[in-house]
mmCIF file of C-alpha atoms in Angstrom:
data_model
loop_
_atom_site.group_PDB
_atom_site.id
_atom_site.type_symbol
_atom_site.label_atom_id
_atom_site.label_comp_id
_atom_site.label_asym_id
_atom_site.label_seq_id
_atom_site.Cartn_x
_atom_site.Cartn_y
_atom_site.Cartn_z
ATOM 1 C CA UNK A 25 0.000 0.000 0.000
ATOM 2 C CA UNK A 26 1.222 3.352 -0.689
ATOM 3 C CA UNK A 27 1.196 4.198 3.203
ATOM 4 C CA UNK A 28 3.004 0.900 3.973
ATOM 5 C CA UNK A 29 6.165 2.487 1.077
ATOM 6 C CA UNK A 30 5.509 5.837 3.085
ATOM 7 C CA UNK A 31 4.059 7.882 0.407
ATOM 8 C CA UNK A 32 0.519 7.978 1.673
ATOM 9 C CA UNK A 33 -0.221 10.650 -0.927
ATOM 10 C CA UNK A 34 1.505 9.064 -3.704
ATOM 11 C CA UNK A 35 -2.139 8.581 -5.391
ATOM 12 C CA UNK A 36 -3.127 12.386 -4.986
ATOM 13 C CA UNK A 37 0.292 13.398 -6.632
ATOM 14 C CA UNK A 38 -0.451 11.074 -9.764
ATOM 15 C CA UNK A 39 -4.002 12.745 -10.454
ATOM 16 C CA UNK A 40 -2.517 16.068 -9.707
ATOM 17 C CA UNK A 41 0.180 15.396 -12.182
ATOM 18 C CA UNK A 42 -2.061 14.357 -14.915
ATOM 19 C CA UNK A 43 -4.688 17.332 -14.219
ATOM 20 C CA UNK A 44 -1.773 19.733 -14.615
ATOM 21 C CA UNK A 45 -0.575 18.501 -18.121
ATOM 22 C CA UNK A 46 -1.950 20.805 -21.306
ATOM 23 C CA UNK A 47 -3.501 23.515 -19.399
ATOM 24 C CA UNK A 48 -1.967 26.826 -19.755
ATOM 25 C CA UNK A 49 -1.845 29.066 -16.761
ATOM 26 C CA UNK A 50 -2.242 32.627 -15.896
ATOM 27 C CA UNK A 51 0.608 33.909 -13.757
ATOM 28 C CA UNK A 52 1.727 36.993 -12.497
ATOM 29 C CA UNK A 53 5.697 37.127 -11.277
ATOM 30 C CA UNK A 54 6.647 40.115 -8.779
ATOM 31 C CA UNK A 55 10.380 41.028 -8.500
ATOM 32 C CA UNK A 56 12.417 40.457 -5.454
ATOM 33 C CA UNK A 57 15.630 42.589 -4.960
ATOM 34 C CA UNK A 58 18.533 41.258 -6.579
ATOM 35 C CA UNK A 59 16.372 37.949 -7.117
ATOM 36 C CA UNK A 60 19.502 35.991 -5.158
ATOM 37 C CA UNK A 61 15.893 34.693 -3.425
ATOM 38 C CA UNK A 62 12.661 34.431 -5.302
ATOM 39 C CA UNK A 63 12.342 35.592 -8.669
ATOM 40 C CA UNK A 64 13.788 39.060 -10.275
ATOM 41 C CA UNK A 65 13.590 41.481 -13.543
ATOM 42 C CA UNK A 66 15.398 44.366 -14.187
ATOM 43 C CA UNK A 67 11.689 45.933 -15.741
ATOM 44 C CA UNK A 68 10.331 45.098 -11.903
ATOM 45 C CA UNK A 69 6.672 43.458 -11.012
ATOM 46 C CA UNK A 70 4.657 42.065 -13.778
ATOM 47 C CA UNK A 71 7.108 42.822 -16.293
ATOM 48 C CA UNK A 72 5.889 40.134 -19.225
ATOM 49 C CA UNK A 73 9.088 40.115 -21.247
ATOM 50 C CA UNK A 74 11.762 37.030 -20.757
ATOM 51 C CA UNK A 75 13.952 38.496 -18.652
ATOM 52 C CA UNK A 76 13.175 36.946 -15.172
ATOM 53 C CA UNK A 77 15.572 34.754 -13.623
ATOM 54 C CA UNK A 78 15.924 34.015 -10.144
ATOM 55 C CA UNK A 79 15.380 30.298 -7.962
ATOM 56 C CA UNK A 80 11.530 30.462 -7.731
ATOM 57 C CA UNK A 81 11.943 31.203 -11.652
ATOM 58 C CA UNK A 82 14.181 28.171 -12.448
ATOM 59 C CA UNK A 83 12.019 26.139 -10.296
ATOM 60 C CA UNK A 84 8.759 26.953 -11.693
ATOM 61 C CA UNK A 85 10.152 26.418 -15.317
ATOM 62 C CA UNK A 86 10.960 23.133 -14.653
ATOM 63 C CA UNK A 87 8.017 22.753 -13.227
ATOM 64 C CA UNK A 88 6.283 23.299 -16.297
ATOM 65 C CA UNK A 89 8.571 21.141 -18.215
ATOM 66 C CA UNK A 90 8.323 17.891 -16.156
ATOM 67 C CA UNK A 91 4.457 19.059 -15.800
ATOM 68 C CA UNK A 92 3.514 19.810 -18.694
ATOM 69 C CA UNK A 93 1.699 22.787 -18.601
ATOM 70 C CA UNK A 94 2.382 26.224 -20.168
ATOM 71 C CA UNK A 95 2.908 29.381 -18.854
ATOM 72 C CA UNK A 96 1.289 33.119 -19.836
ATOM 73 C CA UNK A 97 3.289 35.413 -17.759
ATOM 74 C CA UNK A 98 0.357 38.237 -17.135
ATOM 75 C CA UNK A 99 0.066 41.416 -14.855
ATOM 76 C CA UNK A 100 -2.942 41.668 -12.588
ATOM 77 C CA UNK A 101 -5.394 44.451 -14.085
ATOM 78 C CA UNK A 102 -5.490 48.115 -13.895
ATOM 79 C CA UNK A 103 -8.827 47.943 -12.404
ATOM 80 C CA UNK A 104 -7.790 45.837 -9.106
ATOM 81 C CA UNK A 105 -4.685 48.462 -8.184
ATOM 82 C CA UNK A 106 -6.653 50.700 -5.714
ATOM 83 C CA UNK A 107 -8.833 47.852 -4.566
ATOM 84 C CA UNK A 108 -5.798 45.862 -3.331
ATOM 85 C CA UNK A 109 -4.498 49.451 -1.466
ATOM 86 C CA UNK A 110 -7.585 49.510 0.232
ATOM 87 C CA UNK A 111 -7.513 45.792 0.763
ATOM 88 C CA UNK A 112 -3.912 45.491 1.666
ATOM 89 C CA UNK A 113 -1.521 47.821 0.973
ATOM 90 C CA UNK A 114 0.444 49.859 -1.906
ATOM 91 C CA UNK A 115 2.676 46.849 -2.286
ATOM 92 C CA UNK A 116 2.878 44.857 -5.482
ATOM 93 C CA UNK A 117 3.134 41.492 -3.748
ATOM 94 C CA UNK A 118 -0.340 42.042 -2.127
ATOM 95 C CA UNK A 119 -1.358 43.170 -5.482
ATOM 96 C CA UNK A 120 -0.137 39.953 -7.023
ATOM 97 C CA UNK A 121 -2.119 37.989 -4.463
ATOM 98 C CA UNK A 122 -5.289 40.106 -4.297
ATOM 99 C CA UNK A 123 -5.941 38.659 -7.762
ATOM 100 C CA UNK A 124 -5.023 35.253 -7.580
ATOM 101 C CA UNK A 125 -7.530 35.799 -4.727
ATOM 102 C CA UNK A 126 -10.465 37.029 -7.346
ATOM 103 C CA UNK A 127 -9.353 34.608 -10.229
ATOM 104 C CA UNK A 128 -7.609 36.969 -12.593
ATOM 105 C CA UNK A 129 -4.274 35.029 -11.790
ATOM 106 C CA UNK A 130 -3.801 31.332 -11.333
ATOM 107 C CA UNK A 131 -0.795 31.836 -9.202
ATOM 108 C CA UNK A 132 2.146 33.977 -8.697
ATOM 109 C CA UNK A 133 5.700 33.758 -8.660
ATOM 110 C CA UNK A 134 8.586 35.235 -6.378
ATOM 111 C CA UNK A 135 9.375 35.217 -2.696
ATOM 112 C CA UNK A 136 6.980 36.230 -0.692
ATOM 113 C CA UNK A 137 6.641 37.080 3.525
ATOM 114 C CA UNK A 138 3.673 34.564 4.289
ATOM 115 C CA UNK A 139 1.572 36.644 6.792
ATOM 116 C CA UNK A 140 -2.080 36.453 8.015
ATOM 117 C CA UNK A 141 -3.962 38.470 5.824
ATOM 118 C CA UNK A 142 -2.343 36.758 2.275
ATOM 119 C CA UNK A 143 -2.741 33.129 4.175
ATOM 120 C CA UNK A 144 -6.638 34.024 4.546
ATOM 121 C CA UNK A 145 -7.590 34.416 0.636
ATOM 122 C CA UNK A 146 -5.053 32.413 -0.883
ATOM 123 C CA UNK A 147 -2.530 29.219 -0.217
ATOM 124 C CA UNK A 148 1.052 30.150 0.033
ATOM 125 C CA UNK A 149 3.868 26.860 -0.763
ATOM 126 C CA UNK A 150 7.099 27.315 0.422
ATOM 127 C CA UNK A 151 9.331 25.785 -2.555
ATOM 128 C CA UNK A 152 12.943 26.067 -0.314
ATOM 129 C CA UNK A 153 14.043 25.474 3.069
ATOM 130 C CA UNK A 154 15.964 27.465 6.233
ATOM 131 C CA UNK A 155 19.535 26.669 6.544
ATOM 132 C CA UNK A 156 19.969 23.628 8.923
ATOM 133 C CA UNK A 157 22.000 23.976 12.052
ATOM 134 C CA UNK A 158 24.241 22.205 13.671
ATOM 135 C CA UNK A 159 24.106 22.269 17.536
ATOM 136 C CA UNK A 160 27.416 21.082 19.503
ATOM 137 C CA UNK A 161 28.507 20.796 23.257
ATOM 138 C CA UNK A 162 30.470 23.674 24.787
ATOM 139 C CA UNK A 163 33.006 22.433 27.530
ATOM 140 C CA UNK A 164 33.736 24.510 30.730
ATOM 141 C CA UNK A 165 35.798 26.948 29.148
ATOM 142 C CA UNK A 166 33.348 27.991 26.638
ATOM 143 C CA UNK A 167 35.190 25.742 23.732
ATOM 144 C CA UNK A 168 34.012 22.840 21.881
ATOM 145 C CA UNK A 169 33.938 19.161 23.327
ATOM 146 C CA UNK A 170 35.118 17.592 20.452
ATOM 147 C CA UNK A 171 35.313 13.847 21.929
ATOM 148 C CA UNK A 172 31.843 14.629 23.432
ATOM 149 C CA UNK A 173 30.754 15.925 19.628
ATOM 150 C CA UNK A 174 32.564 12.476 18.384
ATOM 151 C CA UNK A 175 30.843 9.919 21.238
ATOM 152 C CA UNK A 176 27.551 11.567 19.752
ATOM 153 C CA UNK A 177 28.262 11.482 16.043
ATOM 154 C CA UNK A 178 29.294 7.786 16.218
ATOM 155 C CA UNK A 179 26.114 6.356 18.647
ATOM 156 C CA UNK A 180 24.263 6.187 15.803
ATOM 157 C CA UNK A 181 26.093 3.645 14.199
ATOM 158 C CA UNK A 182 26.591 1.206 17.435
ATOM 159 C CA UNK A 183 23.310 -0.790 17.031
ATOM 160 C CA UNK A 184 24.326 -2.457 14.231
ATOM 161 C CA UNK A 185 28.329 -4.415 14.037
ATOM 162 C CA UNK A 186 30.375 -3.868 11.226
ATOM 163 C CA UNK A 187 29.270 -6.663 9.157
ATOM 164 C CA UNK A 188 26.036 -5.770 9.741
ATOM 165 C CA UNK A 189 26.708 -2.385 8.046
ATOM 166 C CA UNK A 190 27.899 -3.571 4.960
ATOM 167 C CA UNK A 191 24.921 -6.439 4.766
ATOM 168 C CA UNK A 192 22.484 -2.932 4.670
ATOM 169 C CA UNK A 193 24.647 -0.710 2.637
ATOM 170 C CA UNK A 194 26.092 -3.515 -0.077
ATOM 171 C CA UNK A 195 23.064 -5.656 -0.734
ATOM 172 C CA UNK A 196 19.591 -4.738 1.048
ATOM 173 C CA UNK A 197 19.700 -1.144 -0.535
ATOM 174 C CA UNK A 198 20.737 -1.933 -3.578
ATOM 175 C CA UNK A 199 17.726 -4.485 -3.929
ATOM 176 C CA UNK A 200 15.258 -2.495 -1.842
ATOM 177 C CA UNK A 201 16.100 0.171 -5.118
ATOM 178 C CA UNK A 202 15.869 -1.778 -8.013
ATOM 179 C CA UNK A 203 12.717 -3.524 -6.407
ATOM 180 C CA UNK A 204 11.121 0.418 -6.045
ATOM 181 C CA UNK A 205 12.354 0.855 -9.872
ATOM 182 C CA UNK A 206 10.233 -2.219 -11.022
ATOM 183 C CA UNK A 207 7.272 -0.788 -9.687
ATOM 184 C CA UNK A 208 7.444 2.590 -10.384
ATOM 185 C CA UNK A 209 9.342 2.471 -13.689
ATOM 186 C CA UNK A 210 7.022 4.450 -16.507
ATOM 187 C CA UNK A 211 3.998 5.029 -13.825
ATOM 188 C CA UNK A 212 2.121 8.365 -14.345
ATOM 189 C CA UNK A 213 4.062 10.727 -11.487
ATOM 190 C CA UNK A 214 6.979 8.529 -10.875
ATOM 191 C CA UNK A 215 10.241 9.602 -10.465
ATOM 192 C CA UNK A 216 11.257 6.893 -13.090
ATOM 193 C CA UNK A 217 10.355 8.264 -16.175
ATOM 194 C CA UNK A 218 10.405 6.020 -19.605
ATOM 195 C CA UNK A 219 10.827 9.338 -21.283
ATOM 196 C CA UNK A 220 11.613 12.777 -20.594
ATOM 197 C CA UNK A 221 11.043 16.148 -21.837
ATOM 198 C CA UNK A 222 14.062 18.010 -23.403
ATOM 199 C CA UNK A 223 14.506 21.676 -24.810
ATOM 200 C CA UNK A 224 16.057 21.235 -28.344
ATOM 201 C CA UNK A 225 17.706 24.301 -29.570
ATOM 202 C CA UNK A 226 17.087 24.853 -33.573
ATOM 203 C CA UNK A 227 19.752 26.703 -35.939
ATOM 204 C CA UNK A 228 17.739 27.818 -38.711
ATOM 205 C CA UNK A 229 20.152 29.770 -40.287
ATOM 206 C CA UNK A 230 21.063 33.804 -40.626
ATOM 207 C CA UNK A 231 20.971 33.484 -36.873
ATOM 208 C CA UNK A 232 17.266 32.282 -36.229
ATOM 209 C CA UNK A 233 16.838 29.861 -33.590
ATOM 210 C CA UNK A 234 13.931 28.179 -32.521
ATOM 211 C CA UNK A 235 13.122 25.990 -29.514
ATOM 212 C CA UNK A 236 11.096 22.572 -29.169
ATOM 213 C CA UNK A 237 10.290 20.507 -26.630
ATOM 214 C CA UNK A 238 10.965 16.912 -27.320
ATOM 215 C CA UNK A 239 10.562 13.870 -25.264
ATOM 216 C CA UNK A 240 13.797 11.418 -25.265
ATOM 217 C CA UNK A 241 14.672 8.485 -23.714
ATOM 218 C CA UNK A 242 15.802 8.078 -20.485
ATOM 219 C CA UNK A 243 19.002 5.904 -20.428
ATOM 220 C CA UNK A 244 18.052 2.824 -17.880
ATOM 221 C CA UNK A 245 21.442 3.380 -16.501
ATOM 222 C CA UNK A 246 20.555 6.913 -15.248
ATOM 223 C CA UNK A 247 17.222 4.873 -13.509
ATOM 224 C CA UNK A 248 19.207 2.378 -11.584
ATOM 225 C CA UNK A 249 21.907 4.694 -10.283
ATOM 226 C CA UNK A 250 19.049 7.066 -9.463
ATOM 227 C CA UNK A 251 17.706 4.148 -7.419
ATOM 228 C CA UNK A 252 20.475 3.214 -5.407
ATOM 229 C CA UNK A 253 20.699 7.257 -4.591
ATOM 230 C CA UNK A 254 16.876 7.043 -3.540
ATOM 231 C CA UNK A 255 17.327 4.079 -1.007
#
């Protein structure tokens, strides 16, 4: 069962998959400064040239690659500007939401503060992490207690003798991998793909170019390292 393999929602992700592919969606993408975080253009918010670049950009391009779906970068309308001020604020991110809100936008792009009052009209996904930390033991003179650190970074490992280690790590891994790759190789949603979708790059001469998205085949090779990564 798919909660038994830990993916309770494995199901949901395959219909949401296939109810993405085709459709062509409305999105508005506001400009963070610099765009080191979220998304940025040198034209600003709602600027529907090419230009954006950015994490939340690369990430919701291949998005739309592996999805399937197409996206019409769009500004919210003229006509919703002073509503959101009076709704929200003068701020172009509340703007951006405000119509996703009313329908005029299916979703927006760039980093945005998740407070209360965009949490209450629309869902907010967080698409990266905080940094992790590491937490140590401080001796009694304030320093580091490195063989403490060491006694603690090793007791995970004790359970099990050496032998037992490599039994895990050398063969049930491996098989517990290539079993998972049987099952899920070529399934709608799976991570094991028969084929996958490629931007090809045209010459057409007197410097034209044009782009197509092809689908090619995934070497098996690429599958079954992939699967020994996963487990």
């Amino acid at each position: 069962s798919y909660a038994t393999c830990g993916e309770v929602n494995r199901l949901k992700h395959t219909e949401r998959m296939r109810s993405l592919k085709g459709k062509t969606f409305q999105v508005g993408y506001a400009s963070n400064s610099g765009g080191w975080k979220g998304a940025y253009n040198y034209n600003g918010s709602f600027a529907t040239n090419n230009l954006w670049r950015g994490p939340t950009v690369d990430f919701i391009r291949q998005a739309a690659l592996v999805g399937g779906f197409r996206i019409n970068i769009t500004a919210p309308p003229e006509k919703l500007v002073n509503k959101s001020k009076n709704f929200f604020s003068n701020s172009e991110f509340d703007l951006c939401v405000y119509a996703v809100s009313l329908g005029y936008l299916d979703f927006c792009v760039g980093g945005f503060t998740i407070n209360e009052e965009r949490s209450t009209i629309t869902t907010m996904y967080e698409v990266y992490s905080d940094p992790m930390y590491l937490i140590s033991f401080i001796d009694s003179d304030g320093g580091s207690d490195w063989e403490s650190f060491y006694n603690e970074l090793v007791a995970v490992f004790r359970p099990f003798t050496f032998g037992a280690w490599m039994m895990i790590l050398l063969f049930a891994l491996p098989v517990l991998g290539m079993i998972m790759l049987y099952h899920e190789y070529d399934q709608p949603g799976s991570v094991y793909p028969k084929n996958e979708p490629a931007l090809i790059e045209k010459d057409n001469g007197m410097g034209n170019k044009s782009t197509k998205v092809a689908f090619l085949k995934t070497p098996l090779h690429k599958h079954i390292l992939s699967s020994l990564y996963r487990s």
